[in-house]
Short mmCIF file of C-alpha atoms in Angstrom, two decimals:
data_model
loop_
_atom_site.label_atom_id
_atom_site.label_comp_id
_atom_site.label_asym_id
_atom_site.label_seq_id
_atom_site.Cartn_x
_atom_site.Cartn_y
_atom_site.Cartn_z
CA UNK A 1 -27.88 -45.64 2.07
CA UNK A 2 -27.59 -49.10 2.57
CA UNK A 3 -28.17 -51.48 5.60
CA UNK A 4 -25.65 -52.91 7.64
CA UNK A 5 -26.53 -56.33 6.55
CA UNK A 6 -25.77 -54.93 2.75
CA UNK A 7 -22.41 -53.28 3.97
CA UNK A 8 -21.36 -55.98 5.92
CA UNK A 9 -22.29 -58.76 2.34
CA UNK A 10 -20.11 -56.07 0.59
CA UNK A 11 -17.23 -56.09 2.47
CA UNK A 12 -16.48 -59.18 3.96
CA UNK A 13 -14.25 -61.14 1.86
CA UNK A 14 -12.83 -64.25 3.93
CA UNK A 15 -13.67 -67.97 3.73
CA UNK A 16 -17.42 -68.89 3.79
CA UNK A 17 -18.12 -65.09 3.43
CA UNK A 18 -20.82 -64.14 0.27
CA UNK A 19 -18.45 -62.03 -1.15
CA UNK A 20 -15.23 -63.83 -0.48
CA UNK A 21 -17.07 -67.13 -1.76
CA UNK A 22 -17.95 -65.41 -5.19
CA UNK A 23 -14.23 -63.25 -5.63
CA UNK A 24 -12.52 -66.72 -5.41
CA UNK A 25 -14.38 -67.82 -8.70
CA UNK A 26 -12.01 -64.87 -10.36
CA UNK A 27 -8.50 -65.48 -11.29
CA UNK A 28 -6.45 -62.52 -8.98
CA UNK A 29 -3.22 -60.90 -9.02
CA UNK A 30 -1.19 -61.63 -6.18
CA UNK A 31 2.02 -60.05 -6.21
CA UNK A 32 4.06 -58.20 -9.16
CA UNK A 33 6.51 -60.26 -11.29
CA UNK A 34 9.17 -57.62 -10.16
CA UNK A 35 8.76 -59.02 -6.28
CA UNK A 36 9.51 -62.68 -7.42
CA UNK A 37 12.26 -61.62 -10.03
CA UNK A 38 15.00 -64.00 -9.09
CA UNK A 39 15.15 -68.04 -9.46
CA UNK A 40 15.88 -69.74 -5.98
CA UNK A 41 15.33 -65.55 -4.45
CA UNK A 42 13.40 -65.12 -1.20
CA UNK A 43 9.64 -66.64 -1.12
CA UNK A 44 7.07 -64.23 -0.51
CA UNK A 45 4.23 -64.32 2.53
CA UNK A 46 1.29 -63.03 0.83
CA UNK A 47 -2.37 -63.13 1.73
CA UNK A 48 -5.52 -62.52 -0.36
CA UNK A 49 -9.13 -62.85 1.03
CA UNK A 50 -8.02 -63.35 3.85
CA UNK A 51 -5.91 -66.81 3.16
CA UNK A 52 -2.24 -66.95 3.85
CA UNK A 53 0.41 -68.39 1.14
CA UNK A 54 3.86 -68.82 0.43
CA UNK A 55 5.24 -67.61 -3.23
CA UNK A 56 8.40 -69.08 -4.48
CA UNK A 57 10.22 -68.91 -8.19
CA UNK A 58 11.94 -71.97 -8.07
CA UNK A 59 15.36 -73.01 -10.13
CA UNK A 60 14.09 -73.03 -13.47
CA UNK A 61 11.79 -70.02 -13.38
CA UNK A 62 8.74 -71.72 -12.22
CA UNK A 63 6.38 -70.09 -9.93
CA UNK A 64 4.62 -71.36 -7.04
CA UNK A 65 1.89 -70.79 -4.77
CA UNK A 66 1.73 -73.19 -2.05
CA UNK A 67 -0.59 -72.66 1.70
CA UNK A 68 1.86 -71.06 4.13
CA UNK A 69 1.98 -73.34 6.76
CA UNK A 70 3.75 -76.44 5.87
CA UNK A 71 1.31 -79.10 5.41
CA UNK A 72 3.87 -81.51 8.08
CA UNK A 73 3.67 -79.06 11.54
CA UNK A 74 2.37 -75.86 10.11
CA UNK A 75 5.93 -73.99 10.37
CA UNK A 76 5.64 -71.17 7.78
CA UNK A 77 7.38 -71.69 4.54
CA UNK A 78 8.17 -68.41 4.16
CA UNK A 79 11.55 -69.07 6.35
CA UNK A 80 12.56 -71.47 4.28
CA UNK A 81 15.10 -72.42 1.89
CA UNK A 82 14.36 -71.78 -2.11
CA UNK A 83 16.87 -74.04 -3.48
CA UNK A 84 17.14 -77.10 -6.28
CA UNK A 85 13.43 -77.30 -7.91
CA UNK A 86 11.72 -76.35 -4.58
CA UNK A 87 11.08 -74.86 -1.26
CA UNK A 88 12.39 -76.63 1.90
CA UNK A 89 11.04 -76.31 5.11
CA UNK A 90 13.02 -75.43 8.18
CA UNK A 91 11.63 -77.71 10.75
CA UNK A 92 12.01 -81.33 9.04
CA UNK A 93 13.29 -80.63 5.90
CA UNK A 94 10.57 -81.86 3.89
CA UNK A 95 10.93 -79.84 0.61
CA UNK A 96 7.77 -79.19 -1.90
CA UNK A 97 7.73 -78.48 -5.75
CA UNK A 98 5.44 -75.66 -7.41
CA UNK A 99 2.65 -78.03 -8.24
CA UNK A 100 2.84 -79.18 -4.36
CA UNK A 101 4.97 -82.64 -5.02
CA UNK A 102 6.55 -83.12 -1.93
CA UNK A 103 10.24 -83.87 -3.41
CA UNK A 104 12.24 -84.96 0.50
CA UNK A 105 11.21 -85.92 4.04
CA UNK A 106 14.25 -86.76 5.71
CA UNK A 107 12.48 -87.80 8.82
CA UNK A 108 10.25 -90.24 7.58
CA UNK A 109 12.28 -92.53 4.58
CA UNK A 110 9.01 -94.20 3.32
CA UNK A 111 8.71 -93.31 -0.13
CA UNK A 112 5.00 -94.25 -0.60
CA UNK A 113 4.20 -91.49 1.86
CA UNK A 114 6.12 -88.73 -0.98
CA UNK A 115 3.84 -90.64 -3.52
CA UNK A 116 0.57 -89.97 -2.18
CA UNK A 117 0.38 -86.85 -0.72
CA UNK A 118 0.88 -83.34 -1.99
CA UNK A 119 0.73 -80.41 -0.61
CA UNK A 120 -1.66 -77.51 -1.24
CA UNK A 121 -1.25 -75.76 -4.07
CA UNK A 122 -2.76 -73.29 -6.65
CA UNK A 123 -3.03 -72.61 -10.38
CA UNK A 124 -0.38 -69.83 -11.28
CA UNK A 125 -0.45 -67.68 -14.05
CA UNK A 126 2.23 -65.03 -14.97
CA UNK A 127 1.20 -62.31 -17.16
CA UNK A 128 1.65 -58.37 -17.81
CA UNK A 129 3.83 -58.02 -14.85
CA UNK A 130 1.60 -59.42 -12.88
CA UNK A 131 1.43 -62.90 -11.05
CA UNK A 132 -2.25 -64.34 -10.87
CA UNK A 133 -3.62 -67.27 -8.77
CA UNK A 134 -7.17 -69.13 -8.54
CA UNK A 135 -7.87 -70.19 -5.04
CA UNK A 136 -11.72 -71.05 -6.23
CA UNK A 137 -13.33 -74.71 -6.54
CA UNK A 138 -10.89 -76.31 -9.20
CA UNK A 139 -14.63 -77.75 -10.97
CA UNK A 140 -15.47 -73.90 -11.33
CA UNK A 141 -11.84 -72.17 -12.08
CA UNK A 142 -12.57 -69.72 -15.53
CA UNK A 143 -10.26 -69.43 -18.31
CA UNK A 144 -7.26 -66.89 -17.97
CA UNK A 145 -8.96 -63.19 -18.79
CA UNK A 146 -7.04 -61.51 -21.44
CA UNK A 147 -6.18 -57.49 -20.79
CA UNK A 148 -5.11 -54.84 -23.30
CA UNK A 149 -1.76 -54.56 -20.84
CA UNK A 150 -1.19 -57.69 -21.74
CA UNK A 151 0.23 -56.97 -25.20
CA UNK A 152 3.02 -55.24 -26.28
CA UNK A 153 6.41 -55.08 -25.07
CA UNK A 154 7.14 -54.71 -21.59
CA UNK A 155 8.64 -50.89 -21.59
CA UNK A 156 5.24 -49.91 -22.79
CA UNK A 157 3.53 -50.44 -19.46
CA UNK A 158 4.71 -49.50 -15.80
CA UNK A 159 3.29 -51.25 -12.64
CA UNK A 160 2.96 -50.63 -9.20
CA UNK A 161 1.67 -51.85 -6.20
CA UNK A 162 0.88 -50.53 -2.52
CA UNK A 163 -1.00 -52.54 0.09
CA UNK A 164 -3.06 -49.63 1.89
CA UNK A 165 -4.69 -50.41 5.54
CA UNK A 166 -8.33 -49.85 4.50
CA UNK A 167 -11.15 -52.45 2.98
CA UNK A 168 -11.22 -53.04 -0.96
CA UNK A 169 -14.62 -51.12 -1.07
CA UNK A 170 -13.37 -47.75 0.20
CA UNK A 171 -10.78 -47.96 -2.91
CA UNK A 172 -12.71 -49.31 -5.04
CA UNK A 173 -15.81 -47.07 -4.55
CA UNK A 174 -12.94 -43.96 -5.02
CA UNK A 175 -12.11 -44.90 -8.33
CA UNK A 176 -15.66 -45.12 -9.76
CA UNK A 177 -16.38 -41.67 -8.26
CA UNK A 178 -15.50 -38.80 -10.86
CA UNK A 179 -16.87 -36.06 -9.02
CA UNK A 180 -14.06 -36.39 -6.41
CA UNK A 181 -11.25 -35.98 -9.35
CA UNK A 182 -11.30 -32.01 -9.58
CA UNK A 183 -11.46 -31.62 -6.19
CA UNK A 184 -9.36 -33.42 -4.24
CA UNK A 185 -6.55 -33.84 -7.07
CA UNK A 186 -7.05 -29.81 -7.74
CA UNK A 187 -3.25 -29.84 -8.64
CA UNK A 188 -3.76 -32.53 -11.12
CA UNK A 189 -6.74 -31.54 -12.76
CA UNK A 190 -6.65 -27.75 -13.01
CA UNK A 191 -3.37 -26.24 -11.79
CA UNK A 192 -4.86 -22.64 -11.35
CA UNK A 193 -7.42 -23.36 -8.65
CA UNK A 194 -5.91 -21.27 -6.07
CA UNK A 195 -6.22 -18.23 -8.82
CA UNK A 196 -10.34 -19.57 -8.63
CA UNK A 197 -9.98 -19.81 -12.41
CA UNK A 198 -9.56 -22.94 -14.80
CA UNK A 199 -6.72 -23.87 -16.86
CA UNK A 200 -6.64 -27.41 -17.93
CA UNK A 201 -3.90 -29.06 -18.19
CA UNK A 202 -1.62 -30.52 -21.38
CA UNK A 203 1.86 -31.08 -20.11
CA UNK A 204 0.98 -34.40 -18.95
CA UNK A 205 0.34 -36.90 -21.14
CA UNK A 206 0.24 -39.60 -18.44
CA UNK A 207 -2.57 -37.71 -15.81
CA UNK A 208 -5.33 -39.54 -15.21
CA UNK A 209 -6.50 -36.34 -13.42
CA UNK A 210 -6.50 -34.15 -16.43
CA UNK A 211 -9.97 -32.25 -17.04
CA UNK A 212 -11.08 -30.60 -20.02
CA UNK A 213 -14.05 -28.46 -17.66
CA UNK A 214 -14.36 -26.93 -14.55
CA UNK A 215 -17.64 -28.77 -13.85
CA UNK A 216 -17.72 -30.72 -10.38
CA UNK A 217 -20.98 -32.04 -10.87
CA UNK A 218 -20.65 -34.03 -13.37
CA UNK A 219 -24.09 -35.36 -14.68
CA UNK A 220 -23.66 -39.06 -14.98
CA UNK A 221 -24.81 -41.61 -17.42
CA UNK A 222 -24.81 -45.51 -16.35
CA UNK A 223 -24.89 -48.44 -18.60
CA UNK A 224 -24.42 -52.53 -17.45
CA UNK A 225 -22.19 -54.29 -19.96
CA UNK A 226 -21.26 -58.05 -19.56
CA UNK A 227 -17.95 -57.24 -17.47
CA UNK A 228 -19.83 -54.84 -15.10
CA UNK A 229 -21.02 -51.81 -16.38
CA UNK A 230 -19.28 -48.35 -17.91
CA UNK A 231 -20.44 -44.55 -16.79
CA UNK A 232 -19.80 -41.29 -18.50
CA UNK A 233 -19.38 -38.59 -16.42
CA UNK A 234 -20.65 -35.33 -18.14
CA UNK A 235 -19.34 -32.05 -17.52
CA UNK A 236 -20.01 -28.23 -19.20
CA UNK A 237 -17.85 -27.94 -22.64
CA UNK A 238 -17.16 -25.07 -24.43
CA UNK A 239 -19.58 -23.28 -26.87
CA UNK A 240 -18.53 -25.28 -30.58
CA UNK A 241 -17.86 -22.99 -33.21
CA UNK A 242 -21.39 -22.68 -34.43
CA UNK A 243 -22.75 -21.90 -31.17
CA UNK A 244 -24.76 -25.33 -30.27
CA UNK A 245 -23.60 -26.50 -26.89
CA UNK A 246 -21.48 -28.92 -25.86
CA UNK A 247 -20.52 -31.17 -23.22
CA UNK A 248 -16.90 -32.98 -21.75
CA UNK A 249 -17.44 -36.99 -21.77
CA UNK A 250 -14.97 -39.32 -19.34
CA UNK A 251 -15.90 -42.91 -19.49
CA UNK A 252 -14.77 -45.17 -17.07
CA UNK A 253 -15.46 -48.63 -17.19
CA UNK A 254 -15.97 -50.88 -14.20
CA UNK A 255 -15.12 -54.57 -14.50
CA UNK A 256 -15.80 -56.80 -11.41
CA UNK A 257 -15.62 -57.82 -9.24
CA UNK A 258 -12.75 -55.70 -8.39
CA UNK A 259 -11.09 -53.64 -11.56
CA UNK A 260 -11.92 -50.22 -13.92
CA UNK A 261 -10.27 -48.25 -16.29
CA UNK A 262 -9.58 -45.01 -15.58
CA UNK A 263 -8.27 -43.05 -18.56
CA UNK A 264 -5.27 -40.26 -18.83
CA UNK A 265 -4.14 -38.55 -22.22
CA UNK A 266 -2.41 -41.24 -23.64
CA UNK A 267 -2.33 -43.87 -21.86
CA UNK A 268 -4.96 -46.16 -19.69
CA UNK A 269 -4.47 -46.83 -16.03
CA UNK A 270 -5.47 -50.22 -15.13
CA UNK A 271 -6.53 -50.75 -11.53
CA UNK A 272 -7.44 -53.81 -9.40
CA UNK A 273 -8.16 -53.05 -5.76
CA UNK A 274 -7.42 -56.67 -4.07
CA UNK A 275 -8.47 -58.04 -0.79
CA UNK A 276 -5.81 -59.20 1.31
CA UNK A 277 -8.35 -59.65 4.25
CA UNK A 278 -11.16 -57.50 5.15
CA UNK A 279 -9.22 -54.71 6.05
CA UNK A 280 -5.72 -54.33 3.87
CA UNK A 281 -5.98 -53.87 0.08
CA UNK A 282 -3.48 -54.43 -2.65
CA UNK A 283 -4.03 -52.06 -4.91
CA UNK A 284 -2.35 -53.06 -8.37
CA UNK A 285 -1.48 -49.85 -10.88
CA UNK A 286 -0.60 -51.16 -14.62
CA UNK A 287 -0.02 -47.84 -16.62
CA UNK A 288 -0.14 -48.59 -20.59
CA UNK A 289 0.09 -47.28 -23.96
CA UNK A 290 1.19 -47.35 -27.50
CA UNK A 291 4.72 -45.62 -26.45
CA UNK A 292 7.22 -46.54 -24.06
CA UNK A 293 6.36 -45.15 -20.41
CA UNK A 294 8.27 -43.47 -17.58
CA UNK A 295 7.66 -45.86 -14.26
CA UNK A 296 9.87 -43.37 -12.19
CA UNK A 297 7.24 -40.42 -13.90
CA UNK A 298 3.75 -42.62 -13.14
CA UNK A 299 5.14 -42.75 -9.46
CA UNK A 300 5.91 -39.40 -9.24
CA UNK A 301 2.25 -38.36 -10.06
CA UNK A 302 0.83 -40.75 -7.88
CA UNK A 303 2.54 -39.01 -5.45
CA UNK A 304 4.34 -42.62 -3.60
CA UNK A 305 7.12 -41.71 -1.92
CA UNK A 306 9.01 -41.70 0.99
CA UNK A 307 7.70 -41.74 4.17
CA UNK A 308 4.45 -42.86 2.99
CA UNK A 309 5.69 -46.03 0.43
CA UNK A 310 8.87 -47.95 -1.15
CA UNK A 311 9.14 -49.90 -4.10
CA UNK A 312 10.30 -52.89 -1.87
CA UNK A 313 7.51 -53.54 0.66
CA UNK A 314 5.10 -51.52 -1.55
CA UNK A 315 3.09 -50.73 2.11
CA UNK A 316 1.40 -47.65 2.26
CA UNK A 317 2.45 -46.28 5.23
CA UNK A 318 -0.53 -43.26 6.87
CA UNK A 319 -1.45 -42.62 9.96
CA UNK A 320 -2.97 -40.85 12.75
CA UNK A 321 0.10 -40.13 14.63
CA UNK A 322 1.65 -38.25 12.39
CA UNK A 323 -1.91 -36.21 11.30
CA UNK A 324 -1.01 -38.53 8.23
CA UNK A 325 1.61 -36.94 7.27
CA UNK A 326 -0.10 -33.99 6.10
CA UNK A 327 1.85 -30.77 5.35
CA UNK A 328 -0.77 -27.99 6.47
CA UNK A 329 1.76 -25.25 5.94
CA UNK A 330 1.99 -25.36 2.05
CA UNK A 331 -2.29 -26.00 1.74
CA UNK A 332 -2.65 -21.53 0.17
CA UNK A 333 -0.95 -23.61 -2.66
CA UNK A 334 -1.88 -27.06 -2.29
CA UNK A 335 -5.57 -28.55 -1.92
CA UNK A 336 -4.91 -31.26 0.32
CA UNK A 337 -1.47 -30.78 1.24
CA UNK A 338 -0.78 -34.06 0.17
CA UNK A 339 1.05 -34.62 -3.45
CA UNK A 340 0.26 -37.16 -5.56
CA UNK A 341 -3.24 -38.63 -6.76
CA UNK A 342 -2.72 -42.26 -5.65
CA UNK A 343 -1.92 -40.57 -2.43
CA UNK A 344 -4.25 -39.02 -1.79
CA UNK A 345 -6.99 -41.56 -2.53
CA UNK A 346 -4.77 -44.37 -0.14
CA UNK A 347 -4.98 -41.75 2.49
CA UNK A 348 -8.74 -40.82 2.37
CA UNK A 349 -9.74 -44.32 2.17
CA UNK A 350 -7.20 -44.92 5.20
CA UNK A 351 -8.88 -41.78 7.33
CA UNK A 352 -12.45 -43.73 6.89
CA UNK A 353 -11.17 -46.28 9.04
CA UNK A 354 -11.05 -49.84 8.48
CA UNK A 355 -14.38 -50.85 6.92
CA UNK A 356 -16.87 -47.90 6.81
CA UNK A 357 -20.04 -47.72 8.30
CA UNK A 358 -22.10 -46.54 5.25
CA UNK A 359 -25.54 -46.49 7.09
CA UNK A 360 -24.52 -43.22 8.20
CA UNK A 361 -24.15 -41.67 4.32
CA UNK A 362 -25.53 -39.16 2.39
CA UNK A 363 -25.68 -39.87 -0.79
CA UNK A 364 -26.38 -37.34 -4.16
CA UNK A 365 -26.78 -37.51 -7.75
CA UNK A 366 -23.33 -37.25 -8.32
CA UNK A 367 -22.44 -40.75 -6.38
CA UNK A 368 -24.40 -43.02 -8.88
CA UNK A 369 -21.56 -44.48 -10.16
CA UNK A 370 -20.80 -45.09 -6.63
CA UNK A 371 -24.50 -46.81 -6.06
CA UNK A 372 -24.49 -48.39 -8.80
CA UNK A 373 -21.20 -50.19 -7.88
CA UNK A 374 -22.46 -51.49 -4.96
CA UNK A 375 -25.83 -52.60 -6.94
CA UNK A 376 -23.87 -54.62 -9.52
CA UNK A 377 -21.51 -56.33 -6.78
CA UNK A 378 -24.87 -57.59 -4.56
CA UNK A 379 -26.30 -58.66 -7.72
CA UNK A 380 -23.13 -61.15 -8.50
CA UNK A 381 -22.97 -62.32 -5.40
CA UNK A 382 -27.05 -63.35 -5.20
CA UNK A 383 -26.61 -65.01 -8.59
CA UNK A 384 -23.20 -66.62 -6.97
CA UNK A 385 -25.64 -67.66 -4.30
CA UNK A 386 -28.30 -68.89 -6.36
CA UNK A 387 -25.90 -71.31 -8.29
CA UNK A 388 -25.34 -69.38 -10.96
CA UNK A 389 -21.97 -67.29 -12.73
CA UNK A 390 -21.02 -64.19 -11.48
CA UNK A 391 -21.22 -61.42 -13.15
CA UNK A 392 -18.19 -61.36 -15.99
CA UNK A 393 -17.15 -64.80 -15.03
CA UNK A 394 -17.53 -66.19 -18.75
CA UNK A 395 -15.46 -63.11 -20.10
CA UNK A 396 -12.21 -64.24 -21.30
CA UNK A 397 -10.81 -61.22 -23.42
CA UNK A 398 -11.28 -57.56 -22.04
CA UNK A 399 -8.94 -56.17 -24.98
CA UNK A 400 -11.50 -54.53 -26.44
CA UNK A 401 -12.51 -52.21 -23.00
CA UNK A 402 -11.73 -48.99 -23.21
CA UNK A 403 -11.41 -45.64 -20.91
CA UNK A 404 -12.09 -42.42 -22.35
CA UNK A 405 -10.04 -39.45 -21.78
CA UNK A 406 -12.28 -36.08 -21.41
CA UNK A 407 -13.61 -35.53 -25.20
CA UNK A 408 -15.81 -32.67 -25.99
CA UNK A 409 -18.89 -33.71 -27.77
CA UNK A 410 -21.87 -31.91 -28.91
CA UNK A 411 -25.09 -32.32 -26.77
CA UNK A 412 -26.90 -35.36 -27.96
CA UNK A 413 -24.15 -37.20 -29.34
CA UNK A 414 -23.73 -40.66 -28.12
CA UNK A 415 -21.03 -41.38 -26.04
CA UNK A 416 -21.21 -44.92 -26.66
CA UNK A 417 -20.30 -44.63 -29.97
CA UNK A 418 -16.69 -43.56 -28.63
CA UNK A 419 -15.97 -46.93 -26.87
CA UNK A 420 -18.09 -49.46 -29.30
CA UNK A 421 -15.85 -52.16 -27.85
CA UNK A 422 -17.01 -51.96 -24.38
CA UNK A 423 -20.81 -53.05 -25.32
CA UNK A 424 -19.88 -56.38 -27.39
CA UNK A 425 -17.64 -57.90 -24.96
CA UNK A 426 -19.16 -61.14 -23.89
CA UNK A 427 -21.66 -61.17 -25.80
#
């Protein structure tokens, strides 16, 4: 259980904010390439921890991230014009290059004025389909962090985003939370459930909710790397062919202050849950493998669709008013009578509220990972406090992390020894 002073350090991410003031030492995806696809197209309005910008791709396929108020009489810049280098405002006129060179003023014709002043802007990075920004102290901004989806062509990796109503934390703390996956993604992970038998399942190369055991208590196993720390969650395997008993092993690893792993088949499933503000999330879904990848298949088993998301405002859309949108009638065949895992995590976190009181929990053996989470993020943001790095701050390259799909090992094998990447990353 923690204290409400602990929940409230943990989930607060805006200026001045513990929390907020250690996330903006992290480079952090901000919108998908795929929204900002077209020179001169429409500028975005985006936020993130709890800041408000303006994102344009300008004439010759730069990108830029400028504040969204115009830095003349704080008219947003998302109405304006995306034309010839830069972004004009609608007000004045004064137009603004990607670096924040203000380029016109055509009421005020004193050039020395265009010379010293710029306007705010941020360091922009474009990679994996992804477009990154640092919004830290410039003194303290890390290197660009390297990620395995990084590589490869592009048809090897599929992303998605949805901005769900519902604080980072509540997402975050889903996806380091194993117990949860054969239960409320039954469908997913054992499509016999309603026969109360287990068949796992191997039409799916691309299910991140594919389990090898029935087991919903998972014994878990922690360890802190350099990025964070990595868990195995430990379920009953078969009898091996000698007899000696086994166990299923699904590591996840946990990078912060806001990503993991979490592993399907044959491919990984990248996942940042982002703060917008202290109570909407993007969430930011980068599927990726060896082999080219379905997106239209990854969305279809994340279950975002119509009338809860679209692939053009990529808000996740569930409420109360609607019992959110849950179809009770088909539930004799259907756990949650929702379809989809990434909808039905968006909707649980939404049906907490907006930032969840966790004095009130009750914690068991099972949540560790979950504990352990919130352990590792205090801890970064004390040393952040204390003048110090937070924790994976230094790490440049993350290739080398991997997720582990469920593997049946004998008893007393070392799980470690099936990610050896994970434990020499930083170091």
């Amino acid at each position: 259980m923690l204290s409400a002073e602990e929940n409230d350090i943990l989930t607060r991410v805006g200026p001045g904010t513990p929390m907020g003031k250690m996330m903006r030492r992290f480079w952090m995806p901000i919108c998908t390439s795929a929204q900002v696809s077209e020179p001169d197209g429409d500028p975005l309005r985006l936020k993130l921890l709890g800041e408000s910008f303006v994102l344009f791709r300008d004439t010759n396929g730069e990108i830029g991230v400028l504040d969204e108020l115009c830095m003349h009489r704080g008219v947003s810049l998302a109405l304006g014009r995306v034309e010839d280098c830069g972004i004009r405002c609608l007000y004045h006129g004064w137009k603004f290059g990607v670096d924040g060179t203000i380029m016109d003023t055509p009421n005020n014709t004193n050039p020395r004025f265009k010379q010293r002043m710029k306007a705010p802007a941020y360091p922009v990075r474009e990679a994996g389909g992804l477009v990154w920004i640092y919004i830290g102290p410039k003194e303290c901004r890390p290197e660009f962090p390297h990620f395995e989806f990084m590589n490869g062509p592009a048809e090897h990796r599929a992303v998605i985003r949805l901005n769900t109503r519902a604080n980072y934390l509540q997402l975050l703390e889903g996806g380091t939370d194993s117990s949860h996956v054969g239960i409320l993604h039954s469908n997913q992970a054992n499509p016999t459930w309603m026969k109360d038998e287990f068949t796992a399942r191997d039409d799916e190369d691309f299910n991140p909710g594919a389990l090898a055991s029935s087991d919903n208590a998972p014994t878990l196993e922690i360890e802190d790397t350099s990025f964070g720390y990595h868990y195995v969650a430990k379920r009953k395997g078969p009898r091996a062919e000698d007899g000696a008993p086994t166990v299923s092993v699904r590591v996840t690893p946990v990078f912060l202050p806001v990503g993991r792993i979490i592993p399907a088949p044959a491919y990984q499933f990248f996942v940042f849950e982002v703060p917008q503000n202290d109570y909407v999330t993007s969430t930011y879904i980068i599927t990726h493998g060896n082999k080219p990848i379905d997106r239209g298949e990854i969305i279809r088993i994340m279950g975002l669709k119509e009338p809860f998301w679209n692939d053009q405002d990529c808000n996740f859309r569930a409420d109360w008013s609607n019992g959110m949108g849950q179809d009770r009638a088909k539930m004799a065949t259907n756990w949650t009578g929702f379809d989809g895992i990434e909808q039905e995590d968006a909707i649980l976190a939404v049906s907490m509220g907006p930032i969840l009181d966790r004095t009130k929990e009750h914690m068991v053996a099972a949540d560790r990972a979950v504990i352990h989470l919130r352990a590792r993020l205090l801890e970064s943001v004390q040393r952040h406090e204390k003048g110090e790095s937070p924790i994976s701050h230094e790490i440049v390259d993350y290739t080398p992390v991997r997720s582990l799909p469920d593997t049946v090992i004998r008893e007393g094998e070392r799980w470690q020894d099936l990610v050896p990447g994970n434990s020499t990353v930083g170091v």
